[in-house]
Coordinates of C-alpha atoms in Angstrom, one line a residue:
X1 CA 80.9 -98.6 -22.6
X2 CA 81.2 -95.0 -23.4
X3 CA 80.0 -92.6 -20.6
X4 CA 77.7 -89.2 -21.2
X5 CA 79.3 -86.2 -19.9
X6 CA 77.1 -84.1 -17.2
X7 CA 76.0 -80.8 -18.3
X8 CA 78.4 -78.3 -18.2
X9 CA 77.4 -75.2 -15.4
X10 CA 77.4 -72.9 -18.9
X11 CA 74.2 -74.6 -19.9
X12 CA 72.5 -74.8 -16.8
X13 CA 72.5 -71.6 -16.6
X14 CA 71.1 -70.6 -19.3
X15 CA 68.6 -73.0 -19.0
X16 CA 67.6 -71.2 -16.0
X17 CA 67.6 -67.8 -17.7
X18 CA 64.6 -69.3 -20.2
X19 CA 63.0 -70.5 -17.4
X20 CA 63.0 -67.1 -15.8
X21 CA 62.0 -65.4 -19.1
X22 CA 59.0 -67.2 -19.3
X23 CA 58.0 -66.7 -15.4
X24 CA 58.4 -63.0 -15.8
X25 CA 56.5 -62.6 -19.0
X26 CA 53.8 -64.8 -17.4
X27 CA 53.9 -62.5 -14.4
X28 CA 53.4 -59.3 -17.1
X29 CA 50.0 -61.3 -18.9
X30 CA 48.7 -61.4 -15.0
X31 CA 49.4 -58.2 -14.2
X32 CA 48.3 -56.6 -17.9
X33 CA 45.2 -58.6 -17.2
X34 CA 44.5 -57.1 -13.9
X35 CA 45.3 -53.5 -14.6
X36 CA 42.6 -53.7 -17.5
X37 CA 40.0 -55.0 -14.5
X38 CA 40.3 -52.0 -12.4
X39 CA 40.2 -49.8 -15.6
X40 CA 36.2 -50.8 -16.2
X41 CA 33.9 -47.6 -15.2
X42 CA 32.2 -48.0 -12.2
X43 CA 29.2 -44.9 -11.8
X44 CA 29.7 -42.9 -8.5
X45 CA 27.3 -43.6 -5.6
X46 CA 24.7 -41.3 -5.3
X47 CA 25.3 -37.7 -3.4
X48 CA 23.9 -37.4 0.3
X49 CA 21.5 -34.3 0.6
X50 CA 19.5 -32.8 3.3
X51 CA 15.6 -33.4 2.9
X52 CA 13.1 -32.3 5.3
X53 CA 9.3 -32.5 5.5
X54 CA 8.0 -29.0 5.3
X55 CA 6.9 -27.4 9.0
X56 CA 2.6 -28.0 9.4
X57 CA 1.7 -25.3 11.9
X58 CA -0.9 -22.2 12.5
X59 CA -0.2 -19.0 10.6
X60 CA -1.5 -15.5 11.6
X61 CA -1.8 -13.4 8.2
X62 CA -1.1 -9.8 8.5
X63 CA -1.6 -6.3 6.1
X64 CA 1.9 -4.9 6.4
X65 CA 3.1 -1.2 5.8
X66 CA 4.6 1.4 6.2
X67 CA 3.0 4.7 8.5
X68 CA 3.7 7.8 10.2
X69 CA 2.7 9.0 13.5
X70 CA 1.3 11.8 13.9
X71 CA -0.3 13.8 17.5
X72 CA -4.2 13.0 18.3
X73 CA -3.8 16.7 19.7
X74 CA -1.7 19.7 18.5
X75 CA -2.7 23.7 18.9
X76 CA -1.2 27.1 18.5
X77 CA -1.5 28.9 21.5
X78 CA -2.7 32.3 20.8
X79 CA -2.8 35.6 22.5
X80 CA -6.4 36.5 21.7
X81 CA -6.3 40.0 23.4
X82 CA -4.0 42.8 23.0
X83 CA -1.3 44.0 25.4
X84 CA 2.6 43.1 27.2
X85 CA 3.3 39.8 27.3
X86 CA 3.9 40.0 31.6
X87 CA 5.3 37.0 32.3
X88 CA 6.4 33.3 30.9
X89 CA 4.9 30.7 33.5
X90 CA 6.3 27.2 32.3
X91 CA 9.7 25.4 31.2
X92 CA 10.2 25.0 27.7
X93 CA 9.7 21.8 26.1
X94 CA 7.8 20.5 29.7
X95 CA 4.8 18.5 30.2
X96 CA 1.9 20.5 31.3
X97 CA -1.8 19.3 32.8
X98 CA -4.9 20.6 31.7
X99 CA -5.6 24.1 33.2
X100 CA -1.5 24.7 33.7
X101 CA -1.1 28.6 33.7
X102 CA 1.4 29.3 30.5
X103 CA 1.3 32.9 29.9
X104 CA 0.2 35.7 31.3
X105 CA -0.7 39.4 29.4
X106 CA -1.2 42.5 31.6
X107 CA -4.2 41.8 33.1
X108 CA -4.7 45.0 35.2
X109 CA -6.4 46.8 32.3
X110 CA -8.7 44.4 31.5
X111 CA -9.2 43.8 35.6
X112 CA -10.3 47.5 35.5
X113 CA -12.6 46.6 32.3
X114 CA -14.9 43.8 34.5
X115 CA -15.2 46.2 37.4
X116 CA -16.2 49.2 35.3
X117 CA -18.6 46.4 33.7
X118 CA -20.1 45.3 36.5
X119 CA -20.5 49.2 37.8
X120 CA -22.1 50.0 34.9
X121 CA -24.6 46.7 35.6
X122 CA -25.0 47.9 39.1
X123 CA -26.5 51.5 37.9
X124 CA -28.2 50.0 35.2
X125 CA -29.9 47.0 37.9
X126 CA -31.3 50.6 40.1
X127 CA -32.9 52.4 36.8
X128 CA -34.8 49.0 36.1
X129 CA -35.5 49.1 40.0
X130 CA -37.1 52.6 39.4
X131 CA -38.7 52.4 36.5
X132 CA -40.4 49.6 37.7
X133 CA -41.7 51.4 40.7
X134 CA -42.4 54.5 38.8
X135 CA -45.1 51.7 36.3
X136 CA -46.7 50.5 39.0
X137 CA -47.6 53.9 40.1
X138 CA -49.0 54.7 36.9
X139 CA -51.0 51.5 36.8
X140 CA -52.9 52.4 39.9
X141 CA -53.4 55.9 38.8
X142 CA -54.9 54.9 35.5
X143 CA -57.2 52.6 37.0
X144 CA -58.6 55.2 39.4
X145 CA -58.8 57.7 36.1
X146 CA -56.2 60.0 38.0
X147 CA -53.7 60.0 34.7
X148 CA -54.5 59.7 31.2
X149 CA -52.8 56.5 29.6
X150 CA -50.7 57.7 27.8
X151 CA -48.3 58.5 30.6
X152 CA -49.2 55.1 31.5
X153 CA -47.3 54.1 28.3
X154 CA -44.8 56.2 28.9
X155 CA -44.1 54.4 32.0
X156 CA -43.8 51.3 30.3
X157 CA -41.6 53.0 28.1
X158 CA -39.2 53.8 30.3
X159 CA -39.3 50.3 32.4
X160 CA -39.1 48.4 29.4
X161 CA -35.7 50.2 28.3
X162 CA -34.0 49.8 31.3
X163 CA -34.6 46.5 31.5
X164 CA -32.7 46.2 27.6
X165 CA -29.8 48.5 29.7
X166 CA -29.3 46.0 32.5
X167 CA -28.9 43.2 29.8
X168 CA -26.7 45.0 27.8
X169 CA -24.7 46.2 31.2
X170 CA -25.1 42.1 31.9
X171 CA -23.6 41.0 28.8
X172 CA -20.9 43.8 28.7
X173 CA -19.6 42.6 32.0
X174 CA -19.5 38.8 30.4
X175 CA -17.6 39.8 27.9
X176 CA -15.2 42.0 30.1
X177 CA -14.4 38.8 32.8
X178 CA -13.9 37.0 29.4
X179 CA -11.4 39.1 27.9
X180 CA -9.9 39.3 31.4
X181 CA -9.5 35.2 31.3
X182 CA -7.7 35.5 28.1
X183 CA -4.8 37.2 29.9
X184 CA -4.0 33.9 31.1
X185 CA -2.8 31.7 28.9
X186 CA -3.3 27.8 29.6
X187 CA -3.1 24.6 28.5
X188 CA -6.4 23.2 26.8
X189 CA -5.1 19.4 27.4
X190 CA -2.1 17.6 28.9
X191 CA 0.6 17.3 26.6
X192 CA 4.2 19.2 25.7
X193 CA 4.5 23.0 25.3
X194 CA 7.3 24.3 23.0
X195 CA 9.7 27.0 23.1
X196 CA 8.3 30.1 23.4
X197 CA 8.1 32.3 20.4
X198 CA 7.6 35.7 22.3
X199 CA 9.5 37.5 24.7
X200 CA 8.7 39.3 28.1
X201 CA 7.6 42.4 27.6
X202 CA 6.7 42.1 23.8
X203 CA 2.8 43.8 22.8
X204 CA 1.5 41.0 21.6
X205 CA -2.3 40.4 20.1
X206 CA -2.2 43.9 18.4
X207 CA -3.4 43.5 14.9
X208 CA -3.9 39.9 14.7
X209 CA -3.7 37.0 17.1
X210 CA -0.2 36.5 18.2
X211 CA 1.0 32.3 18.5
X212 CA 2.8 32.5 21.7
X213 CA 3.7 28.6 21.5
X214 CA 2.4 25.1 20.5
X215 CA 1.2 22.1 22.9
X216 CA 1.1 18.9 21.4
X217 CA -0.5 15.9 23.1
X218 CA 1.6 12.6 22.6
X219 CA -0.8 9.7 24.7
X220 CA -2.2 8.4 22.9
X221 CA -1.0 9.1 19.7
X222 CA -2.1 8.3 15.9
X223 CA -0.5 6.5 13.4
X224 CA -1.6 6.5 9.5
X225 CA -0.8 4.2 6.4
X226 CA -2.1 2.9 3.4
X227 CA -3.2 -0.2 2.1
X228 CA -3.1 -1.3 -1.3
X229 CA -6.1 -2.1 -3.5
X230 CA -5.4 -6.0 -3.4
X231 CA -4.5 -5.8 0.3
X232 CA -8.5 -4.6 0.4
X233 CA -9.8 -6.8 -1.1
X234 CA -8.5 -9.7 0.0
X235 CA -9.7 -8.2 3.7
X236 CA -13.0 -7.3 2.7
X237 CA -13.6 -10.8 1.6
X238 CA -12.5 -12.1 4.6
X239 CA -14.4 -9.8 6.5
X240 CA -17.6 -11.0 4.5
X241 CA -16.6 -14.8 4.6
X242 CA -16.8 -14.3 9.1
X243 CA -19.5 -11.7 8.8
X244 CA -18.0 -9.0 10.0
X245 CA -19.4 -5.5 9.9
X246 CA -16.8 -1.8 8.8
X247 CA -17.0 -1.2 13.1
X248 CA -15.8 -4.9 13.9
X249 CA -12.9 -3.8 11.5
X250 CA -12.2 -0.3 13.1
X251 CA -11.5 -2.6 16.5
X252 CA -8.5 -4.9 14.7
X253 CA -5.4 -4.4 16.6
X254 CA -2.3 -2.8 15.1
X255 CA 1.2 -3.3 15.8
X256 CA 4.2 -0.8 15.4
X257 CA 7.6 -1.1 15.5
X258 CA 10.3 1.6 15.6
X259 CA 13.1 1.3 12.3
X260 CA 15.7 0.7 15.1
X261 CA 13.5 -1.8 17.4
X262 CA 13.1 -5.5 16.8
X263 CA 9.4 -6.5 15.9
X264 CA 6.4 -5.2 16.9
X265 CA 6.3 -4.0 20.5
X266 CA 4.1 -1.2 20.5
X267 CA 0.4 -2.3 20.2
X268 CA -2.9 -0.5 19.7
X269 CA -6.3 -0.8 17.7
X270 CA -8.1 0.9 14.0
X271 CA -10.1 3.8 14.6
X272 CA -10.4 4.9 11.1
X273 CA -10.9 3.6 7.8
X274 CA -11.0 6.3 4.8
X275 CA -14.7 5.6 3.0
X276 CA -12.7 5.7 -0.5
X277 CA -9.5 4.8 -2.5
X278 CA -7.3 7.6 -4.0
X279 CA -7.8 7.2 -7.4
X280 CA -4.3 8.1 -8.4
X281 CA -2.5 5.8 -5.8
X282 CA -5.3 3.3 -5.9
X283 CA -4.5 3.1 -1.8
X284 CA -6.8 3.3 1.4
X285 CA -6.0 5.7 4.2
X286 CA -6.2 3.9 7.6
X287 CA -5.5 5.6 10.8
X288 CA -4.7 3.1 14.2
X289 CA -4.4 4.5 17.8
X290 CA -1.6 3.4 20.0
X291 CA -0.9 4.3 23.7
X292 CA 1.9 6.3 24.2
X293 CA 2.0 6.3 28.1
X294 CA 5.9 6.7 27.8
X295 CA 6.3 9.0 24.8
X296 CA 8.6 6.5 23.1
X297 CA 6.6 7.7 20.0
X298 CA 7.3 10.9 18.8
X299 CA 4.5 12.7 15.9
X300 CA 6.8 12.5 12.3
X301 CA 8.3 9.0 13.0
X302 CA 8.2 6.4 9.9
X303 CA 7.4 3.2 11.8
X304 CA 6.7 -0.3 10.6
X305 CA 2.9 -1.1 10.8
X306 CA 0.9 -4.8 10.7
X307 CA -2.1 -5.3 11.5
X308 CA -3.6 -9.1 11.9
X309 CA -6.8 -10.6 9.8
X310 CA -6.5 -13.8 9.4
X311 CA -5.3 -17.0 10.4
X312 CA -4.3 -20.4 8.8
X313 CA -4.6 -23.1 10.8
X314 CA -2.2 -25.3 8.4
X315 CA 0.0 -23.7 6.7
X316 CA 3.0 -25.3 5.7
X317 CA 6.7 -23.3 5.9
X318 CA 9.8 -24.3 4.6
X319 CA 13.3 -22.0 4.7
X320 CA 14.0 -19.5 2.8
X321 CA 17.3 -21.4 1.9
X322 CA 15.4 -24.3 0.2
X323 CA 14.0 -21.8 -2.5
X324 CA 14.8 -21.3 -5.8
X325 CA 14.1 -19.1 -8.8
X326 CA 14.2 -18.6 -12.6
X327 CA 12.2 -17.2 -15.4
X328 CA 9.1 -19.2 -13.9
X329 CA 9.2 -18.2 -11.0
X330 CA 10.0 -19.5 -7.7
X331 CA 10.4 -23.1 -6.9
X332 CA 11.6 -26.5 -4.8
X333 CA 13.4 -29.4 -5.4
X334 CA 11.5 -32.3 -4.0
X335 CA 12.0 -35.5 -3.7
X336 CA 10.1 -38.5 -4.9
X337 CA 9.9 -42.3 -4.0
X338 CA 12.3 -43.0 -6.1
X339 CA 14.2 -40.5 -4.7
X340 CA 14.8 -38.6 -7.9
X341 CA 15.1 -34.7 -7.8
X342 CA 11.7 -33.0 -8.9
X343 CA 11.6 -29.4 -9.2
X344 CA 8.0 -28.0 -7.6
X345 CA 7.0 -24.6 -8.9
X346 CA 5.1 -23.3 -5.6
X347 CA 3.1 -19.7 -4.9
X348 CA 4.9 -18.1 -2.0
X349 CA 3.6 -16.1 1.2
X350 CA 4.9 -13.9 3.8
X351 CA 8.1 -15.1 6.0
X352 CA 6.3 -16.4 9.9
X353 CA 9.0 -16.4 12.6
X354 CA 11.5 -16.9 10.3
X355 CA 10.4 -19.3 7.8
X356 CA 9.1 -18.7 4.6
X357 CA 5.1 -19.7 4.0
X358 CA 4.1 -21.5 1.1
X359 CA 0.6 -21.0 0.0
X360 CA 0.9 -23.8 -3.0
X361 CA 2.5 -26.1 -5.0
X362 CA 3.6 -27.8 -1.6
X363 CA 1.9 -30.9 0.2
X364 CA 2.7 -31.8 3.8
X365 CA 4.6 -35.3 3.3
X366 CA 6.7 -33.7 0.5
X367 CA 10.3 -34.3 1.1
X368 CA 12.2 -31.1 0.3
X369 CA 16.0 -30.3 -0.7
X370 CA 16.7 -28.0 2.1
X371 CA 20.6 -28.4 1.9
X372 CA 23.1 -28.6 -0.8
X373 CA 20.9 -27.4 -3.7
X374 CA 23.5 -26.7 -6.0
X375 CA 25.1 -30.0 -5.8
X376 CA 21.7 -31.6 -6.8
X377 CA 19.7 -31.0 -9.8
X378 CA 16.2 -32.5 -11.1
X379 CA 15.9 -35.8 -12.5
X380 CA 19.0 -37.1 -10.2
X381 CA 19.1 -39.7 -7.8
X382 CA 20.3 -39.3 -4.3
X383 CA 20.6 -40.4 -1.2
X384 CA 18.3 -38.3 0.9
X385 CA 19.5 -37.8 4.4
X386 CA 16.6 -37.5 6.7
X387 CA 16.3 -34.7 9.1
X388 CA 14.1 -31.5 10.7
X389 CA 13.4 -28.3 9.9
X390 CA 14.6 -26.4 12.8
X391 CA 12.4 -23.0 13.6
X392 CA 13.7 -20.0 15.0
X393 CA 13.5 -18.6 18.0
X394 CA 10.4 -16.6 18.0
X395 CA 10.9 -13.0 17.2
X396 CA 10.1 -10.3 19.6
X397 CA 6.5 -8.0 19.6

């Protein structure tokens, strides 16, 4: 019996290498396969982004502009009679009362004036005395026939012109205690006297009244602007829609505010309302009054005026942020049950406590982009995210 030889260890191993082959290149086909899984597209989940119902709260509308102040009260003051300025009676740049003694101009000479006046009056008050005696006489005489009547007429003559002299003697001593008033100078209100613009001992009043200084009264004080056409007539209408009347206007309040002071602190009402436009700036001259008990408001200033006529009760806001703008105009993304991007072209209004009305285009349960605009664009999906608007604090007055 012939016996088979067992394999030699040559040939097992290389019947071990095939096997080997042929696990690795299976290995390869499971891995080539796998690697052209995770190759397949897969489309990117939808981009978070900040939405936000827009704020529903009242709105006070308001005519904004800019004004001037300018004094309720300013005057020259004069010398209005001739002679040496005697003496200076105030402090430059003070605050003066009514009545407040400011200048005085050599009063002895027209002192001197009254009492000559009134001597004169008192000589002219004893001819009229005698005269009158001297007619009565006559009268009697006449009627006993003792004097012919034409010395009766004389008589009357006589009284009558001294009764013309004491007038004139009357009215010449008026005018001398007037002139003599004029040689003191004083305030015709309360307000703030300037620098002086004489000197002691300067002849003032000589040819022509002589300005000796300027008072200026600051409390209350005036402050005028303009309103544009369309600013007019969008108050006149509203005036006519709640019936009321040019004087229920005059009383609107006004608010100022400073260039260098936050909002509107100082407050005061219309007192004039020009009856016409200016035809070449097609504006309205309006004047407000504002109390100016601590002179915070100097006449010249440029100050920021608005002054209140309406009021929405539901007006919807949104931040200025969530706006944007192109060749039509100004507009929101919103977004829609699906949520997919819209864009919303809206009208806007005027910025309340720092958010931005928006007078249409808008409704209340519209859920607006208010974040991350530029990573958004309409007709996308997204993933809204949920959350407030927060308002500001609200501004100072």
């Amino acid at each position: 019996m012939t016996r088979a030889n067992p394999a030699s260890p040559a040939r097992c191993k290389e019947a071990w290498r095939h096997v080997g082959r042929a696990l690795v290149t299976a290995i390869a086909v499971i891995a080539l396969a796998g690697c052209e899984d995770k190759n397949t597209f897969v489309a990117p989940p939808p981009p978070k982004v900040d939405v936000a119902k827009p704020v529903q709260r009242a709105v006070t509308r308001y005519v904004e502009a800019t004004g001037n102040t300018a004094p309720i009260k300013s005057v020259d003051l004069v010398a209005r009679v001739q002679g040496f300025l005697q003496s200076i009676d105030y402090q430059d740049g003070s605050f003066v009362k009514q009545g407040t003694q400011l200048f005085t101009i050599e009063p002895e000479t027209y002192k001197l004036k009254v009492e000559q006046a009134k001597a004169a009056e008192v000589g002219a008050q004893a001819t009229v005395k005698q005269a009158e005696a001297d007619y009565k006489r006559q009268v009697e005489l006449v009627q006993r026939q003792a004097v012919s009547q034409s010395t009766l007429d004389t008589s009357t003559s006589t009284r009558d012109n001294a009764q013309a002299s004491l007038q004139q003697a009357q009215v010449n001593t008026r005018l001398a205690e007037v002139n003599y008033s004029y040689t003191r100078v004083t305030a015709p209100f309360d307000g703030i006297v300037s620098a002086h613009l004489v000197s002691i001992g300067e002849l003032v009043g000589v040819s022509s009244p002589t300005q000796l200084a300027q008072i200026v009264a600051l409390d209350p004080i005036w402050v005028n602007f303009t309103v544009n056409e369309q600013d007019v007539l969008r108050i006149r209408a509203e005036a006519a829609r709640r019936g009321l009347t040019v004087a229920d206007l005059k009383q609107l309040p006004i608010q100022v505010g400073l260039q260098t002071e936050t909002g509107y602190p100082h407050e005061g009402h219309l007192d004039y309302v020009s009856p016409t436009l200016n035809t070449s700036t097609g504006t309205l001259a309006v004047r407000g009054i504002v109390p100016n008990d601590k002179r915070v408001l100097l006449p010249g200033y440029f100050v920021r005026v608005r002054v209140p006529f309406d009021q929405e009760k539901s007006a919807l806001l949104v931040p200025d942020t969530a706006l944007g703008s192109d060749q039509g105009g100004r507009y929101l993304l919103v977004v829609n049950s699906d949520n997919v991007v819209e864009q919303r072209k809206v009208q806007i209004g005027p910025v309340d406590n720092g958010l931005r009305v928006i007078e249409s285009g808008l409704k209340p349960d519209d859920r607006v982009v208010i974040a991350g605009l530029l990573r958004v664009i309409p007709g996308q999906k997204i993933d809204p995210q949920v959350t407030k608007i927060e308002q500001p604090q609200a501004s100072a007055k």
